[in-house]
GROMACS .gro file of C-alpha atoms in nm:
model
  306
    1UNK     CA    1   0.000   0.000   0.000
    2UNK     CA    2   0.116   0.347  -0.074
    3UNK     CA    3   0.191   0.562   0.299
    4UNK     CA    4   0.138   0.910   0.279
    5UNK     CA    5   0.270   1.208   0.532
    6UNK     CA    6  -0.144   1.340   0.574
    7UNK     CA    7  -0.070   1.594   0.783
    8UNK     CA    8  -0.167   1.872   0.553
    9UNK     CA    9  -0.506   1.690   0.430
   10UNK     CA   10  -0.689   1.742   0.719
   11UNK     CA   11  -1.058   1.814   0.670
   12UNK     CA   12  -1.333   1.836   0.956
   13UNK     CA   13  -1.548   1.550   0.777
   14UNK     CA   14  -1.542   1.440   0.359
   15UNK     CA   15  -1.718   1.215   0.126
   16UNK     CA   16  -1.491   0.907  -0.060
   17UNK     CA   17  -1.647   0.788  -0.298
   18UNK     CA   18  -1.580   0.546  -0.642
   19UNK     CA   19  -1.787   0.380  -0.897
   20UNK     CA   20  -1.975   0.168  -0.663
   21UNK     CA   21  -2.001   0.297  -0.369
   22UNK     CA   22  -1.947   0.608  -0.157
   23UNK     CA   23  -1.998   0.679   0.235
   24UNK     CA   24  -1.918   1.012   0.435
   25UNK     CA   25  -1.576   0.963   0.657
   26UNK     CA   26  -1.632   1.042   1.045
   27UNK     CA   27  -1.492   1.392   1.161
   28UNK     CA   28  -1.120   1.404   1.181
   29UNK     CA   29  -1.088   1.034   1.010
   30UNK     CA   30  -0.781   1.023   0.709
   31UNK     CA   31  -0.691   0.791   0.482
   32UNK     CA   32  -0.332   0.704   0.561
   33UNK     CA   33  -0.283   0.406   0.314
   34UNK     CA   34  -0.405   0.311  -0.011
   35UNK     CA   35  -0.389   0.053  -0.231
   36UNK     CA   36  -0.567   0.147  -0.584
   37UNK     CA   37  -0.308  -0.030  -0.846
   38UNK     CA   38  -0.670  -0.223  -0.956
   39UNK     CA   39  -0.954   0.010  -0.844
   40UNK     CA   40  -1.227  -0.131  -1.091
   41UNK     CA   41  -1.174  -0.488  -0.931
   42UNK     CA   42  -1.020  -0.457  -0.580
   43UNK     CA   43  -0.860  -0.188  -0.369
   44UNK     CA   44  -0.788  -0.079  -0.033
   45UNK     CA   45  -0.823   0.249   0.218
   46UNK     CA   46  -0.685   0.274   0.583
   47UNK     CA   47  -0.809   0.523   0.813
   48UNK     CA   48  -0.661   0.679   1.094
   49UNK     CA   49  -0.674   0.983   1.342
   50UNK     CA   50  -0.380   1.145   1.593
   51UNK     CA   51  -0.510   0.940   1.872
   52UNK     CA   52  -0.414   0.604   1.616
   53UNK     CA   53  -0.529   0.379   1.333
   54UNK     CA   54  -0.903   0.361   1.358
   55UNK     CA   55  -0.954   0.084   1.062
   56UNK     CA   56  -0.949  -0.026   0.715
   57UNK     CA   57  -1.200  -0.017   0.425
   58UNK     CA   58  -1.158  -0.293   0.142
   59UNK     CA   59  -1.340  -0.333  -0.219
   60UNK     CA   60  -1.327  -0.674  -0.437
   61UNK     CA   61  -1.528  -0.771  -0.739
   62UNK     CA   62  -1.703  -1.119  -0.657
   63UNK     CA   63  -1.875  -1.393  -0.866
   64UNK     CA   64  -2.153  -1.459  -0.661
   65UNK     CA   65  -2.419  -1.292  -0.400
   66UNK     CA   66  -2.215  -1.360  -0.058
   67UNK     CA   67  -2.323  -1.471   0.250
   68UNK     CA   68  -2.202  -1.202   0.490
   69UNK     CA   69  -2.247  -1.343   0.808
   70UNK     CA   70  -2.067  -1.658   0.747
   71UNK     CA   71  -1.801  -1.458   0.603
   72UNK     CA   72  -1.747  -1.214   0.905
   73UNK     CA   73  -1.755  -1.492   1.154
   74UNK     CA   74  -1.503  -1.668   0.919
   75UNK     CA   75  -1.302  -1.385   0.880
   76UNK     CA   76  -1.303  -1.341   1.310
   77UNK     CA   77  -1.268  -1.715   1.373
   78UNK     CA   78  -0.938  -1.701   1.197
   79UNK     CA   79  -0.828  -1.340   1.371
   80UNK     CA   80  -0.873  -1.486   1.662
   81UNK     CA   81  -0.675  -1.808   1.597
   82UNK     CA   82  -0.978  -2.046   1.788
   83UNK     CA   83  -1.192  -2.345   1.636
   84UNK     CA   84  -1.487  -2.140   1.729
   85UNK     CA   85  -1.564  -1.789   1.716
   86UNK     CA   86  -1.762  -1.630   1.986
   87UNK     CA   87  -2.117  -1.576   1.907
   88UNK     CA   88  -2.103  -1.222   1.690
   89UNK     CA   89  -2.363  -1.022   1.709
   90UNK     CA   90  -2.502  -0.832   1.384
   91UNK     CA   91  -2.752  -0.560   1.367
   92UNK     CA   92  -2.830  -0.378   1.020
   93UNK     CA   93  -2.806   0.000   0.858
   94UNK     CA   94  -2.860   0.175   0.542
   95UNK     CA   95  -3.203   0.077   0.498
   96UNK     CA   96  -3.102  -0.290   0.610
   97UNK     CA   97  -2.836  -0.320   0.337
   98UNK     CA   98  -2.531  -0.286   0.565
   99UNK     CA   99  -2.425  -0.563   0.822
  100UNK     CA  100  -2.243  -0.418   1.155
  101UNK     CA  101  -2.109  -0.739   1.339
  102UNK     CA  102  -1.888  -0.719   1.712
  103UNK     CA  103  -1.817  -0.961   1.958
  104UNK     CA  104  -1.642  -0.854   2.260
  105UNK     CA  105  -1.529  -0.535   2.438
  106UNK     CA  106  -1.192  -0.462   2.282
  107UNK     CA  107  -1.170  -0.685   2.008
  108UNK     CA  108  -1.214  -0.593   1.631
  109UNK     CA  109  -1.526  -0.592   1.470
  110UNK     CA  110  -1.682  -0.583   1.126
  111UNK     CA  111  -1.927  -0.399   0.862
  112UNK     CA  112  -2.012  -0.537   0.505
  113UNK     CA  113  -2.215  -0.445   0.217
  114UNK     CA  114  -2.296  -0.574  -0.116
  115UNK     CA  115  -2.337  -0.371  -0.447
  116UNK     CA  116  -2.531  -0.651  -0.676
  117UNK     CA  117  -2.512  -0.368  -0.959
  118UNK     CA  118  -2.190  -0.379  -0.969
  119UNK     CA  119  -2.084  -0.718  -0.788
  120UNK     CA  120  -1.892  -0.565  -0.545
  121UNK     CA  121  -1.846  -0.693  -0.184
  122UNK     CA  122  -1.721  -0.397   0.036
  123UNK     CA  123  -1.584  -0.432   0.369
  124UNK     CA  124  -1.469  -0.198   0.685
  125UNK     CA  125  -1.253  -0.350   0.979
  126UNK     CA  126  -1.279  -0.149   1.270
  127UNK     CA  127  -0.988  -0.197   1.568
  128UNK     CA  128  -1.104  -0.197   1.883
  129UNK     CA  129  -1.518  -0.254   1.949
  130UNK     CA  130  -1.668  -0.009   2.176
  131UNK     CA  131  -1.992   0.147   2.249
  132UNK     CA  132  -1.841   0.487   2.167
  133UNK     CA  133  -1.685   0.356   1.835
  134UNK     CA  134  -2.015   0.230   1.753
  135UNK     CA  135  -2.181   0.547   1.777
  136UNK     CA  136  -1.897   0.692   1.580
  137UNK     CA  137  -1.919   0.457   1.276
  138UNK     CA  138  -2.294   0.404   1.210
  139UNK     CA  139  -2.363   0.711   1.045
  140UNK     CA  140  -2.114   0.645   0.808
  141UNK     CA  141  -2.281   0.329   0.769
  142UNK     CA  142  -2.582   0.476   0.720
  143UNK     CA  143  -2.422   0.755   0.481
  144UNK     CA  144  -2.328   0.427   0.261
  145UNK     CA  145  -2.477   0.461  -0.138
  146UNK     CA  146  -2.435   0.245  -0.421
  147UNK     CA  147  -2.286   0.565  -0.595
  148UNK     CA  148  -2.458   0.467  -0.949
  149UNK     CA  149  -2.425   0.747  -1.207
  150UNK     CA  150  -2.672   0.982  -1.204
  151UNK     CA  151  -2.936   0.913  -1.456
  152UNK     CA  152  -3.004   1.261  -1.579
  153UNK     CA  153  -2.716   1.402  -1.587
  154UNK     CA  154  -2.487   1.101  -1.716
  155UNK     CA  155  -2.184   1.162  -1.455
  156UNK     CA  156  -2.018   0.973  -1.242
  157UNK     CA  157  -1.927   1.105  -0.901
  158UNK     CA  158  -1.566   1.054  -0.748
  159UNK     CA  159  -1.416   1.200  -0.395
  160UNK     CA  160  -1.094   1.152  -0.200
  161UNK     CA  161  -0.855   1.353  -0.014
  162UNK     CA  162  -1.146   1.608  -0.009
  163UNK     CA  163  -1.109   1.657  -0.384
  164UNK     CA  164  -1.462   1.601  -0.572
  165UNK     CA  165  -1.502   1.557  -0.916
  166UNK     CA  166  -1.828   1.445  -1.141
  167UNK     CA  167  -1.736   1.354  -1.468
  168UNK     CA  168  -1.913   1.228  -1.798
  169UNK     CA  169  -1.988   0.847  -1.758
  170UNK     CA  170  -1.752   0.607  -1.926
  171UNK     CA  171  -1.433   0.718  -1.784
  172UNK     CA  172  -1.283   0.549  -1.513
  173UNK     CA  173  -0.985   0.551  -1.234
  174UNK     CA  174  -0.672   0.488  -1.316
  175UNK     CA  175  -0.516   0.591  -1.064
  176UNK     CA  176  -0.428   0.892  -0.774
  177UNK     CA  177  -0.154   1.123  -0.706
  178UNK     CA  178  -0.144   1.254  -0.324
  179UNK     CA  179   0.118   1.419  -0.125
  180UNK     CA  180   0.104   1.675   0.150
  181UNK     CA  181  -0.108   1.969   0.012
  182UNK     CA  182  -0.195   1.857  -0.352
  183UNK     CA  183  -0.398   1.538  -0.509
  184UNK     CA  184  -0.472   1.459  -0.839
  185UNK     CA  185  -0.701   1.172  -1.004
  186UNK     CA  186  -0.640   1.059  -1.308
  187UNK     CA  187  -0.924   0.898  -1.537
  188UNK     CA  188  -0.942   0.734  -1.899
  189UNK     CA  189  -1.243   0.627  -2.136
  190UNK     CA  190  -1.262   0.321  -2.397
  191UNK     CA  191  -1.107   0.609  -2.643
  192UNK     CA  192  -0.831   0.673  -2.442
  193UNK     CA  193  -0.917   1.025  -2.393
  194UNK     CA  194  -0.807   1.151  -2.052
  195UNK     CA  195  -0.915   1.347  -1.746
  196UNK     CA  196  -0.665   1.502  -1.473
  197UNK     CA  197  -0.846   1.680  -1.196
  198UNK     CA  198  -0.629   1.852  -0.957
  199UNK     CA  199  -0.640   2.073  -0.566
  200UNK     CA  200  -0.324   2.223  -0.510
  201UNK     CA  201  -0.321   2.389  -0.128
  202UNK     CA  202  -0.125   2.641   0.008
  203UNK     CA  203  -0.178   2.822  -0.333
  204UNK     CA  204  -0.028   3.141  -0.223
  205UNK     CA  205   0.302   2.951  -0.213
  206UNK     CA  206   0.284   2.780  -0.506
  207UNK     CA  207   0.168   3.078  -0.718
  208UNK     CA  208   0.440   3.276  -0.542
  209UNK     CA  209   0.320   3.638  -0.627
  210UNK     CA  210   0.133   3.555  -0.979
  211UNK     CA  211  -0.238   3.518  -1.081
  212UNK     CA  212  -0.382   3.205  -1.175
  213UNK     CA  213  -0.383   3.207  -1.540
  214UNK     CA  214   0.041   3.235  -1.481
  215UNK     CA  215   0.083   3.000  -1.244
  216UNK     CA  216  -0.168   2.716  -1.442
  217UNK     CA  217  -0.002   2.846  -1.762
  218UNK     CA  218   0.373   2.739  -1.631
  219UNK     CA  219   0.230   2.362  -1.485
  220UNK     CA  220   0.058   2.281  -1.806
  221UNK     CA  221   0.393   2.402  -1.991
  222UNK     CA  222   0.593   2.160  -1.770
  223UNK     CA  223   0.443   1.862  -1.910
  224UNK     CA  224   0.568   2.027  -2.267
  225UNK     CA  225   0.230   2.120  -2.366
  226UNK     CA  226   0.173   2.336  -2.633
  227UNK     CA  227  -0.017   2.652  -2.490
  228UNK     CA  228  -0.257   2.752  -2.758
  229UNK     CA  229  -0.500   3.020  -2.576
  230UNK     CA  230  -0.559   3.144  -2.260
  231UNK     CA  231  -0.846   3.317  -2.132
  232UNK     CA  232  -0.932   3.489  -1.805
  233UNK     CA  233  -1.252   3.491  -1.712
  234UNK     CA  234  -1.488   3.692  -1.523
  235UNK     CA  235  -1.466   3.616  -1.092
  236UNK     CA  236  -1.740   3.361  -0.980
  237UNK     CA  237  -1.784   3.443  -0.661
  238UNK     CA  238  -1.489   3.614  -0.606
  239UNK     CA  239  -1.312   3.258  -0.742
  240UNK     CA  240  -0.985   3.410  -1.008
  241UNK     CA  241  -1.096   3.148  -1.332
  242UNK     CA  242  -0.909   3.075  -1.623
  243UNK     CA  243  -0.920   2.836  -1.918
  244UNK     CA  244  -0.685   2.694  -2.121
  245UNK     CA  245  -0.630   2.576  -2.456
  246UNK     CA  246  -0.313   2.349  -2.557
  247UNK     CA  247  -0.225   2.054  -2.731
  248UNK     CA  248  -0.034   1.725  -2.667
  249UNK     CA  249   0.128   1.417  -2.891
  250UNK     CA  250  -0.147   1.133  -2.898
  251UNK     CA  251  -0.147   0.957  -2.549
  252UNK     CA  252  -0.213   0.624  -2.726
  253UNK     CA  253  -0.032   0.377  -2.954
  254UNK     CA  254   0.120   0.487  -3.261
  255UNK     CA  255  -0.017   0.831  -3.213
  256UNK     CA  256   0.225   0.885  -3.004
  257UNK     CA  257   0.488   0.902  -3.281
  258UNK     CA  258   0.311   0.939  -3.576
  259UNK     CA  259  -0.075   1.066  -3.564
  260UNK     CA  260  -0.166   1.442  -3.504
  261UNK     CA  261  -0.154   1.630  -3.171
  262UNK     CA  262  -0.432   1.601  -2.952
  263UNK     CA  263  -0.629   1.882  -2.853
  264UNK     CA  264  -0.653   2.003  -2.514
  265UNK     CA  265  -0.899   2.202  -2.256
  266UNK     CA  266  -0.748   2.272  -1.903
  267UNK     CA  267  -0.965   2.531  -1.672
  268UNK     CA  268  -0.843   2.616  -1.283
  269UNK     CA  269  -1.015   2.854  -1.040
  270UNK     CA  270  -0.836   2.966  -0.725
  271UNK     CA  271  -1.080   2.963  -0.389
  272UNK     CA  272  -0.917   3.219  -0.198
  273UNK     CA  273  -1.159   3.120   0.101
  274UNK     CA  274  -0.965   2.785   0.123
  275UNK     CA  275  -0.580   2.899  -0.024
  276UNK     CA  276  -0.616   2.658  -0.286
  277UNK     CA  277  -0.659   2.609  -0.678
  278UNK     CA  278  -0.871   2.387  -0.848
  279UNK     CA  279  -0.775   2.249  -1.187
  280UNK     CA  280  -0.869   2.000  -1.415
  281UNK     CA  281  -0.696   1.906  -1.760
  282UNK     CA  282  -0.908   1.703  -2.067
  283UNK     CA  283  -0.716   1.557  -2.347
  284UNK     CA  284  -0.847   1.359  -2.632
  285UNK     CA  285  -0.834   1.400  -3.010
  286UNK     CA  286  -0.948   1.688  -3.253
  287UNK     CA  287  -1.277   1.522  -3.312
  288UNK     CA  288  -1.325   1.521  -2.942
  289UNK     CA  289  -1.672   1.742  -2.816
  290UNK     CA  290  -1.639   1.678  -2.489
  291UNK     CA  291  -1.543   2.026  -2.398
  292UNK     CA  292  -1.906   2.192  -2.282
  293UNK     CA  293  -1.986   1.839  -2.093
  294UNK     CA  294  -1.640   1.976  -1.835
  295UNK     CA  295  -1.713   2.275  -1.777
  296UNK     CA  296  -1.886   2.223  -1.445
  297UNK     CA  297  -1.686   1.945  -1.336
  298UNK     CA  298  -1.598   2.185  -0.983
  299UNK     CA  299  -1.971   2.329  -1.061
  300UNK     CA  300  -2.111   2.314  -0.648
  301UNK     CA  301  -1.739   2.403  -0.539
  302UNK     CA  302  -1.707   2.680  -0.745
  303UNK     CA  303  -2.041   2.802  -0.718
  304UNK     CA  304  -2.027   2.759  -0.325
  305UNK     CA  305  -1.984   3.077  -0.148
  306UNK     CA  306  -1.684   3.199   0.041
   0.00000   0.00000   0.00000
């Protein structure tokens, strides 16, 4: 799994969420470990305050409608290292859909759910059972959704690190970038076109005395883009926006070496509120028209008021 100083990402209480599912994290709860080298199939988040580790969340793509209960006390039977488990007790949440399973005072204990949509068996192991821990993680429980694209719209919702993006359906993860005051997602469709969607904090530093559309300007010429247009656009909400226009070689095959540049749309707004800029980069070929469907990608952050 990849450990990551988390110091910096500290948010009073944020959504994760993935194609299939999505919960909201209890106050003061990071993710200090990942594992996402797979995230369609399988993949892996654990959790943690200053006071300790608090627990893990797993996701795995299964074959078959499980029997959670049998798998828990399978699971504990073999943490435990006895012939028999002691009798676990389960009571249900999320409208029933979401097992919560503890034995003793002390020892670990259990939640599961199962996303038939998608076939996806997902799975939180908490450290230490106690009333008070209980209490804590049962409205996250609750909070649990299938996290389905949204039917009218045609996006599908992602969040981690406190970074929320909701993006045309068809693309998925591919994987995350996170280090102490920046994260970036990554996502791909069946054309290969891609999505980047950036937070960069402590902006002021990073922008060290420029405006927005200069400091976006000299990351997207880093990666040897080709800067085509910039534009600065009006304040929403007091929020500095700009957009971009570049282009890149083909990300894909022999396009790469030999096919024409692809065309790209980049657009970053800087939320003075928070001291940090928002970003996100598209990239896909000329015939792409994909542009107006991004434009709101950050619509409810940007649009939320300082």
């Amino acid at each position: 799994m990849n450990m990551v100083d988390l110091k910096h990402f500290r948010h009073p209480q944020f959504r994760t969420a993935m194609s299939g599912f999505s919960f909201l994290l209890p106050r003061d709860w990071e993710i200090t470990a990942y594992d996402l080298d797979d995230a369609e199939r399988e993949g892996r988040f654990s959790f943690a305050t200053e006071k300790g580790p608090m627990g893990q969340f797993s996701w795995r793509k299964i074959n078959a409608a499980p029997d959670i209960e049998r798998i828990i006390e399978e699971v504990h039977r073999r943490y435990l290292g006895e012939d028999t488990a002691p009798k676990i007790r389960f009571t249900r949440h999320a409208n029933g859909r979401v097992y919560l399973a503890h034995t003793r005072q002390g020892e670990r204990f259990y939640a599961s759910v199962f996303n038939l949509s998608k076939m996806l068996l997902c799975e939180w192991i908490f450290d230490k059972y106690s009333k008070d821990m209980a209490e804590l993680v049962v409205p996250m429980l609750d909070s649990f959704t299938d996290n389905a694209p949204d039917p009218a719209t045609k996006r599908q919702f992602f969040a981690l690190f406190g970074l929320e993006a909701s993006l045309p359906e068809g693309y998925h993860f591919v994987d995350l970038e996170a280090v102490p005051t920046s994260v970036t997602m990554n996502f791909e469709n069946a054309k290969h076109y891609k999505i980047s969607v950036h937070r960069f904090g402590l902006a002021d530093v990073y922008m060290q005395g420029a405006d927005t559309a200069n400091f976006y300007h000299r990351c997207l010429y880093a990666r040897r883009y080709a800067i085509r247009d910039i534009r600065k656009l009006p304040p929403v909400n007091g929020c500095e926006t700009v957009e971009i226009d570049y282009r890149a070689r083909g990300k894909f095959g022999f396009d790469f070496l030999l096919g024409p540049w692809w065309h790209g749309f980049a657009s970053a707004f800087y939320k003075k509120s928070e001291n940090r800029i928002y970003a996100f980069e598209h990239l896909g070929s000329q015939f792409s028209k994909e542009r107006e469907k991004l434009k709101d990608i950050f619509q409810q952050k940007l649009t939320a008021k300082d």
